[in-house]
Short mmCIF file of C-alpha atoms and ligand atoms in Angstrom, two decimals:
data_model
loop_
_atom_site.label_atom_id
_atom_site.label_comp_id
_atom_site.label_asym_id
_atom_site.label_seq_id
_atom_site.Cartn_x
_atom_site.Cartn_y
_atom_site.Cartn_z
CA MET A 1 118.36 59.06 111.52
CA LYS A 2 115.61 59.62 109.03
CA LYS A 3 112.70 58.65 111.19
CA PRO A 4 113.58 60.63 114.31
CA MET A 5 114.09 63.68 112.10
CA LYS A 6 110.63 63.22 110.64
CA GLU A 7 109.17 62.90 114.11
CA PHE A 8 111.07 65.99 115.17
CA ILE A 9 109.63 67.98 112.27
CA LYS A 10 106.18 66.69 113.17
CA VAL A 11 106.62 67.90 116.74
CA ILE A 12 107.92 71.26 115.56
CA SER A 13 104.99 71.79 113.20
CA PHE A 14 102.59 70.69 115.92
CA VAL A 15 104.09 73.23 118.26
CA PHE A 16 103.81 75.98 115.66
CA CYS A 17 100.23 75.11 114.76
CA VAL A 18 98.79 74.59 118.21
CA PHE A 19 100.98 76.70 120.44
CA PRO A 20 99.63 80.13 119.55
CA PHE A 21 96.12 79.19 120.60
CA SER A 22 96.71 77.22 123.74
CA VAL A 23 99.96 77.07 125.65
CA MET A 24 101.52 80.18 124.18
CA ALA A 25 98.24 82.07 124.41
CA GLN A 26 98.38 81.62 128.17
CA GLY A 27 102.03 81.16 128.99
CA GLY A 28 104.06 83.16 126.51
CA LEU A 29 103.39 86.43 128.28
CA ASP A 30 103.68 87.44 131.92
CA PHE A 31 100.07 88.54 132.27
CA ASP A 32 100.45 89.53 135.92
CA ALA A 33 102.95 92.17 134.86
CA ILE A 34 100.77 93.64 132.11
CA GLU A 35 98.84 96.77 132.99
CA ILE A 36 96.12 98.03 130.70
CA ARG A 37 96.59 101.54 129.37
CA THR A 38 93.42 103.46 128.53
CA VAL A 39 93.52 106.05 125.75
CA GLU A 40 90.54 108.37 125.33
CA LEU A 41 89.70 109.40 121.77
CA GLU A 42 86.24 110.82 122.48
CA SER A 43 84.27 110.99 125.72
CA ASN A 44 82.54 107.72 124.66
CA VAL A 45 85.33 106.14 122.58
CA HIS A 46 88.39 104.59 124.23
CA ILE A 47 91.19 102.21 123.36
CA LEU A 48 92.47 99.71 125.90
CA MET A 49 96.05 98.62 125.29
CA GLY A 50 97.57 95.50 126.81
CA GLY A 51 101.08 95.74 125.39
CA PRO A 52 102.38 95.02 121.90
CA ALA A 53 101.51 91.31 121.87
CA GLN A 54 97.79 91.79 122.45
CA GLY A 55 95.11 93.26 120.25
CA ASN A 56 94.04 96.84 120.99
CA VAL A 57 90.49 96.84 122.35
CA LEU A 58 88.17 99.59 121.13
CA VAL A 59 85.35 100.57 123.50
CA VAL A 60 82.26 102.54 122.51
CA SER A 61 80.26 103.31 125.63
CA GLY A 62 76.88 104.86 126.42
CA ASP A 63 73.39 104.23 127.74
CA ASP A 64 72.61 101.66 125.02
CA GLY A 65 75.31 99.36 126.36
CA ILE A 66 78.97 98.86 125.68
CA PHE A 67 80.35 97.78 122.33
CA ILE A 68 83.91 96.45 122.20
CA VAL A 69 86.30 95.25 119.52
CA ASP A 70 88.43 92.18 120.41
CA SER A 71 88.96 90.53 123.78
CA MET A 72 92.74 90.02 124.27
CA TYR A 73 94.11 86.78 125.76
CA ALA A 74 91.89 85.07 128.33
CA PRO A 75 94.06 85.84 131.41
CA MET A 76 93.55 89.56 130.73
CA HIS A 77 89.79 89.32 131.22
CA ASP A 78 89.54 90.69 134.76
CA LYS A 79 91.86 93.59 134.00
CA LEU A 80 89.97 94.27 130.78
CA VAL A 81 86.63 94.38 132.58
CA ALA A 82 88.10 96.62 135.30
CA ALA A 83 89.35 99.03 132.62
CA ILE A 84 85.91 99.02 130.94
CA ARG A 85 84.21 99.59 134.31
CA ALA A 86 86.44 102.61 134.89
CA ILE A 87 84.79 104.09 131.77
CA SER A 88 81.18 102.97 132.21
CA ASP A 89 78.88 100.74 134.29
CA ALA A 90 76.64 99.90 131.33
CA PRO A 91 76.33 96.24 130.31
CA ILE A 92 78.84 94.91 127.77
CA LYS A 93 76.49 94.05 124.92
CA TYR A 94 78.53 93.46 121.77
CA LEU A 95 82.00 92.18 121.02
CA VAL A 96 83.36 92.11 117.46
CA ASN A 97 86.41 90.03 116.61
CA THR A 98 88.71 91.55 114.01
CA HIS A 99 89.91 87.98 113.30
CA MET A 100 90.52 84.58 114.86
CA HIS A 101 93.99 84.97 116.40
CA GLY A 102 94.14 84.27 120.14
CA ASP A 103 95.42 87.71 121.10
CA HIS A 104 92.09 89.08 119.76
CA THR A 105 89.61 86.29 120.64
CA ALA A 106 90.77 84.20 123.60
CA GLY A 107 88.78 86.37 126.01
CA ASN A 108 85.52 85.81 124.09
CA ASP A 109 84.11 83.15 126.41
CA ALA A 110 84.45 85.27 129.51
CA MET A 111 82.90 88.28 127.75
CA ALA A 112 80.04 86.12 126.45
CA ALA A 113 79.47 84.91 130.03
CA LEU A 114 78.92 88.56 130.97
CA GLY A 115 76.24 88.78 128.27
CA ALA A 116 78.23 90.10 125.31
CA ARG A 117 77.09 88.88 121.91
CA VAL A 118 80.12 87.95 119.85
CA ILE A 119 80.11 89.13 116.23
CA GLY A 120 82.39 88.05 113.39
CA GLN A 121 82.64 87.80 109.62
CA GLU A 122 81.07 84.48 108.64
CA ASN A 123 84.35 82.85 107.57
CA ILE A 124 85.62 83.05 111.15
CA LEU A 125 83.18 80.37 112.31
CA PRO A 126 84.71 77.33 110.58
CA ARG A 127 88.18 78.60 111.44
CA LEU A 128 87.44 78.80 115.18
CA GLN A 129 85.47 75.54 115.06
CA ALA A 130 88.47 73.77 113.51
CA LEU A 131 90.55 74.91 116.48
CA GLY A 132 88.00 73.52 118.89
CA ALA A 133 87.62 76.98 120.33
CA GLY A 134 84.56 77.55 122.49
CA ASN A 135 84.43 81.28 121.94
CA LEU A 136 82.34 81.32 118.78
CA PRO A 137 80.46 84.30 117.37
CA VAL A 138 76.67 84.15 117.63
CA LEU A 139 76.12 86.90 115.05
CA THR A 140 77.82 86.74 111.67
CA TYR A 141 77.67 88.77 108.48
CA LYS A 142 78.99 88.32 104.95
CA ASP A 143 79.89 91.78 103.59
CA SER A 144 78.84 94.26 106.24
CA MET A 145 76.45 95.05 109.06
CA THR A 146 75.59 98.24 110.92
CA LEU A 147 74.76 98.87 114.57
CA TYR A 148 73.14 102.08 115.80
CA LEU A 149 74.27 102.51 119.38
CA ASN A 150 75.15 105.35 121.73
CA ASP A 151 74.52 108.02 119.06
CA GLU A 152 77.08 106.31 116.85
CA GLU A 153 76.68 104.51 113.54
CA ILE A 154 79.01 101.54 113.77
CA SER A 155 79.65 99.73 110.54
CA ILE A 156 81.43 96.40 110.58
CA PHE A 157 82.66 95.23 107.22
CA TRP A 158 84.80 92.66 105.47
CA PRO A 159 87.67 94.11 103.37
CA GLU A 160 87.84 90.70 101.59
CA SER A 161 90.61 88.31 102.59
CA ALA A 162 93.56 90.29 103.96
CA HIS A 163 95.42 89.36 107.18
CA THR A 164 93.06 86.32 107.27
CA ASP A 165 90.00 85.36 105.19
CA HIS A 166 87.63 86.81 107.78
CA ASP A 167 88.97 90.20 108.86
CA SER A 168 86.47 92.68 110.21
CA MET A 169 87.09 96.41 110.11
CA ILE A 170 85.00 98.66 112.30
CA TYR A 171 84.11 102.22 111.32
CA LEU A 172 82.56 104.78 113.68
CA LYS A 173 80.92 107.26 111.37
CA ASN A 174 80.36 110.19 113.72
CA ALA A 175 83.76 109.97 115.37
CA ASN A 176 85.43 109.20 112.01
CA ILE A 177 87.46 106.41 113.56
CA LEU A 178 88.39 103.16 111.80
CA HIS A 179 89.72 100.08 113.60
CA VAL A 180 91.75 98.28 110.95
CA GLY A 181 92.74 95.15 112.90
CA ASP A 182 96.04 93.55 111.94
CA ILE A 183 96.24 94.95 108.40
CA PRO A 184 98.74 97.70 109.24
CA SER A 185 101.79 97.50 111.42
CA ASN A 186 103.53 100.24 113.32
CA LEU A 187 107.31 100.36 113.01
CA ARG A 188 107.61 96.61 112.52
CA TYR A 189 106.91 93.97 109.90
CA PRO A 190 103.26 93.02 109.55
CA ASN A 191 102.12 89.50 110.32
CA ILE A 192 100.33 87.65 107.51
CA GLY A 193 97.98 84.82 108.46
CA ILE A 194 99.06 82.76 105.45
CA ASP A 195 97.46 79.60 106.85
CA ASP A 196 94.26 81.42 107.81
CA GLY A 197 93.40 82.77 104.36
CA GLY A 198 95.64 85.85 104.55
CA SER A 199 98.07 86.91 101.83
CA VAL A 200 100.39 89.67 100.68
CA ASP A 201 97.92 90.60 97.94
CA GLY A 202 95.00 90.65 100.36
CA MET A 203 96.81 92.84 102.88
CA THR A 204 97.87 95.18 100.10
CA ARG A 205 94.33 95.45 98.77
CA ALA A 206 92.94 96.09 102.26
CA ALA A 207 95.54 98.77 103.04
CA ARG A 208 94.63 100.55 99.78
CA LEU A 209 90.95 100.31 100.68
CA VAL A 210 91.67 101.92 104.05
CA LEU A 211 93.43 104.84 102.37
CA GLU A 212 90.63 105.23 99.81
CA MET A 213 87.73 105.15 102.23
CA THR A 214 89.25 107.52 104.82
CA ASP A 215 90.43 111.11 104.82
CA ALA A 216 93.23 113.02 106.54
CA ASP A 217 91.07 113.48 109.65
CA THR A 218 90.20 109.81 110.09
CA ARG A 219 91.85 108.23 113.10
CA LEU A 220 93.08 104.75 112.23
CA ILE A 221 93.40 102.29 115.11
CA ALA A 222 95.96 99.55 114.57
CA GLY A 223 95.45 96.04 115.91
CA HIS A 224 98.70 96.39 117.85
CA LEU A 225 100.90 99.19 119.16
CA GLY A 226 99.95 102.70 118.08
CA PRO A 227 97.18 102.87 119.09
CA LEU A 228 96.78 105.23 116.14
CA VAL A 229 98.57 104.45 112.92
CA PRO A 230 99.43 107.43 110.71
CA ARG A 231 98.39 107.26 107.06
CA VAL A 232 102.04 107.65 106.05
CA GLU A 233 102.73 104.37 107.84
CA MET A 234 100.05 102.63 105.75
CA THR A 235 101.65 104.07 102.63
CA ALA A 236 105.14 103.05 103.78
CA GLN A 237 103.88 99.52 104.38
CA LEU A 238 102.39 99.38 100.88
CA ASP A 239 105.71 100.51 99.38
CA MET A 240 107.65 97.99 101.47
CA PHE A 241 105.26 95.15 100.56
CA ALA A 242 105.53 95.97 96.85
CA GLU A 243 109.33 96.12 96.86
CA VAL A 244 109.97 93.08 99.07
CA SER A 245 107.41 90.99 97.14
CA ARG A 246 109.00 92.01 93.85
CA ARG A 247 112.44 90.96 95.09
CA ILE A 248 111.28 87.67 96.56
CA GLN A 249 109.18 86.84 93.49
CA ALA A 250 112.25 87.37 91.31
CA MET A 251 114.21 84.98 93.55
CA ILE A 252 111.41 82.40 93.38
CA ASP A 253 111.43 82.73 89.58
CA GLN A 254 115.15 81.92 89.66
CA GLY A 255 114.35 78.75 91.58
CA MET A 256 115.87 79.87 94.88
CA THR A 257 114.94 77.96 98.04
CA LEU A 258 113.76 79.69 101.19
CA GLU A 259 117.20 79.19 102.74
CA GLN A 260 118.83 80.91 99.77
CA VAL A 261 116.31 83.75 99.87
CA LEU A 262 116.87 84.25 103.61
CA ALA A 263 120.63 84.34 103.01
CA ALA A 264 120.12 87.03 100.35
CA ARG A 265 118.32 89.21 102.94
CA PRO A 266 115.69 90.75 100.64
CA THR A 267 114.40 93.03 103.42
CA ALA A 268 117.82 94.36 104.50
CA ASP A 269 117.29 98.04 103.69
CA PHE A 270 113.91 98.03 105.47
CA ASP A 271 115.09 96.22 108.60
CA GLU A 272 116.35 99.18 110.59
CA ALA A 273 112.94 100.85 110.60
CA ARG A 274 111.04 97.63 111.24
CA ALA A 275 113.21 95.60 113.57
CA ALA A 276 110.88 95.68 116.58
CA GLY A 277 108.35 93.04 117.47
CA ALA A 278 107.78 89.33 117.03
CA ILE A 279 107.82 89.40 113.23
CA THR A 280 111.54 89.39 112.58
CA PRO A 281 112.94 90.05 109.09
CA GLU A 282 113.48 86.29 108.71
CA ARG A 283 109.93 85.44 109.74
CA PHE A 284 108.50 88.11 107.46
CA THR A 285 110.64 86.90 104.55
CA GLY A 286 109.41 83.36 105.21
CA LEU A 287 105.77 84.46 105.22
CA VAL A 288 106.12 86.37 101.94
CA TYR A 289 108.12 83.57 100.32
CA THR A 290 105.59 80.92 101.33
CA ASP A 291 102.63 83.01 100.22
CA LEU A 292 104.12 83.92 96.84
CA SER A 293 105.25 80.32 96.26
CA ARG A 294 101.65 79.18 96.64
CA ARG A 295 100.39 81.50 93.93
CA PRO A 296 98.98 79.54 91.00
ZN1 ZN B 1 96.49 88.44 113.86
#
C-alpha cells in the first residue's frame, strides 16, 4: 500500500503544480461563455473584466499607443483585442504583468505577436522561465520605472515581495488610479502565492503601502472582481490577516498539525463575509499555515 500511496501523492502534487499553468489555464473555464465587460474610469482609462477567475485588464489609450496591464488566459485573446479595439485603434505597445500567474500572463504571447512589449519586475523572468513559459517580458526593472504616454505619467513599481516575489503595481498619476494586482481581495479570501515568493507578511506590508501612498480619492483597481476595491476593504483584509495569522501562529506554537488547525476553523467568524471565490476558508487556512510554518 505504501508505494501506490506515494505515487498517488506525487500525481496529486504534479497536478497542483502544473495544472494552473497548462490544462487548467485552458480548460478550467468555459471561455466561450465569458463576455468581457468594459468599465470606463476616464475617457482614456478603462478596465476590461473577464469574470472573477481572470485578472482585470487596465487599458490606457491615446495617440502614443495603448498600454495595458495583464493579458488574461490565452483563449480570451480575441475577445480582449476586440474589447480594446472598441476603445481605440492605436497599436498595443506595452503590456505589464502584475505577476506570473496564468490568469494574468497566459495571453502574453499573442499580445507580443501584435507588437506589445511585455514588461515585468525582474524576478518574474526566472519564475516564468522555470515554467517553460514562452511569454517572457522583454523589459524588466528592479524597483520602479516610469512611462510617459498619452498625457499620463505611468509608474510601475515593486512593493517588495507580496502576493509573489515579483508583483508590479501600476500608478497613473494624473488619473490618480492604482492597479494593485492580487494584493487585495474583494469579499473573499486573498490568494497567497506561497510557492512563488509570496507571504502573509509581504501581502500585509504591500496593503499598508497602498494605504499610505494613496488618498481617499485614489481609485484602487483589484486584480480580480471589483473592479474597484474600497479602502475599507483593504483595511478589513489587514485586520483579518492579523487576527487569523495570530490564531494560526498560536496553534503552530502548540504543535498542531494542519489537519488539527483546519478542524479548529480559525477563520470561522470571517467566513460569512468571505465565502465567495476559489480561495475557500480551508484553502486560505492551509496557505497561512504553510507560510507561517516556514518562518525561520
Ligand atoms: Zn495571482
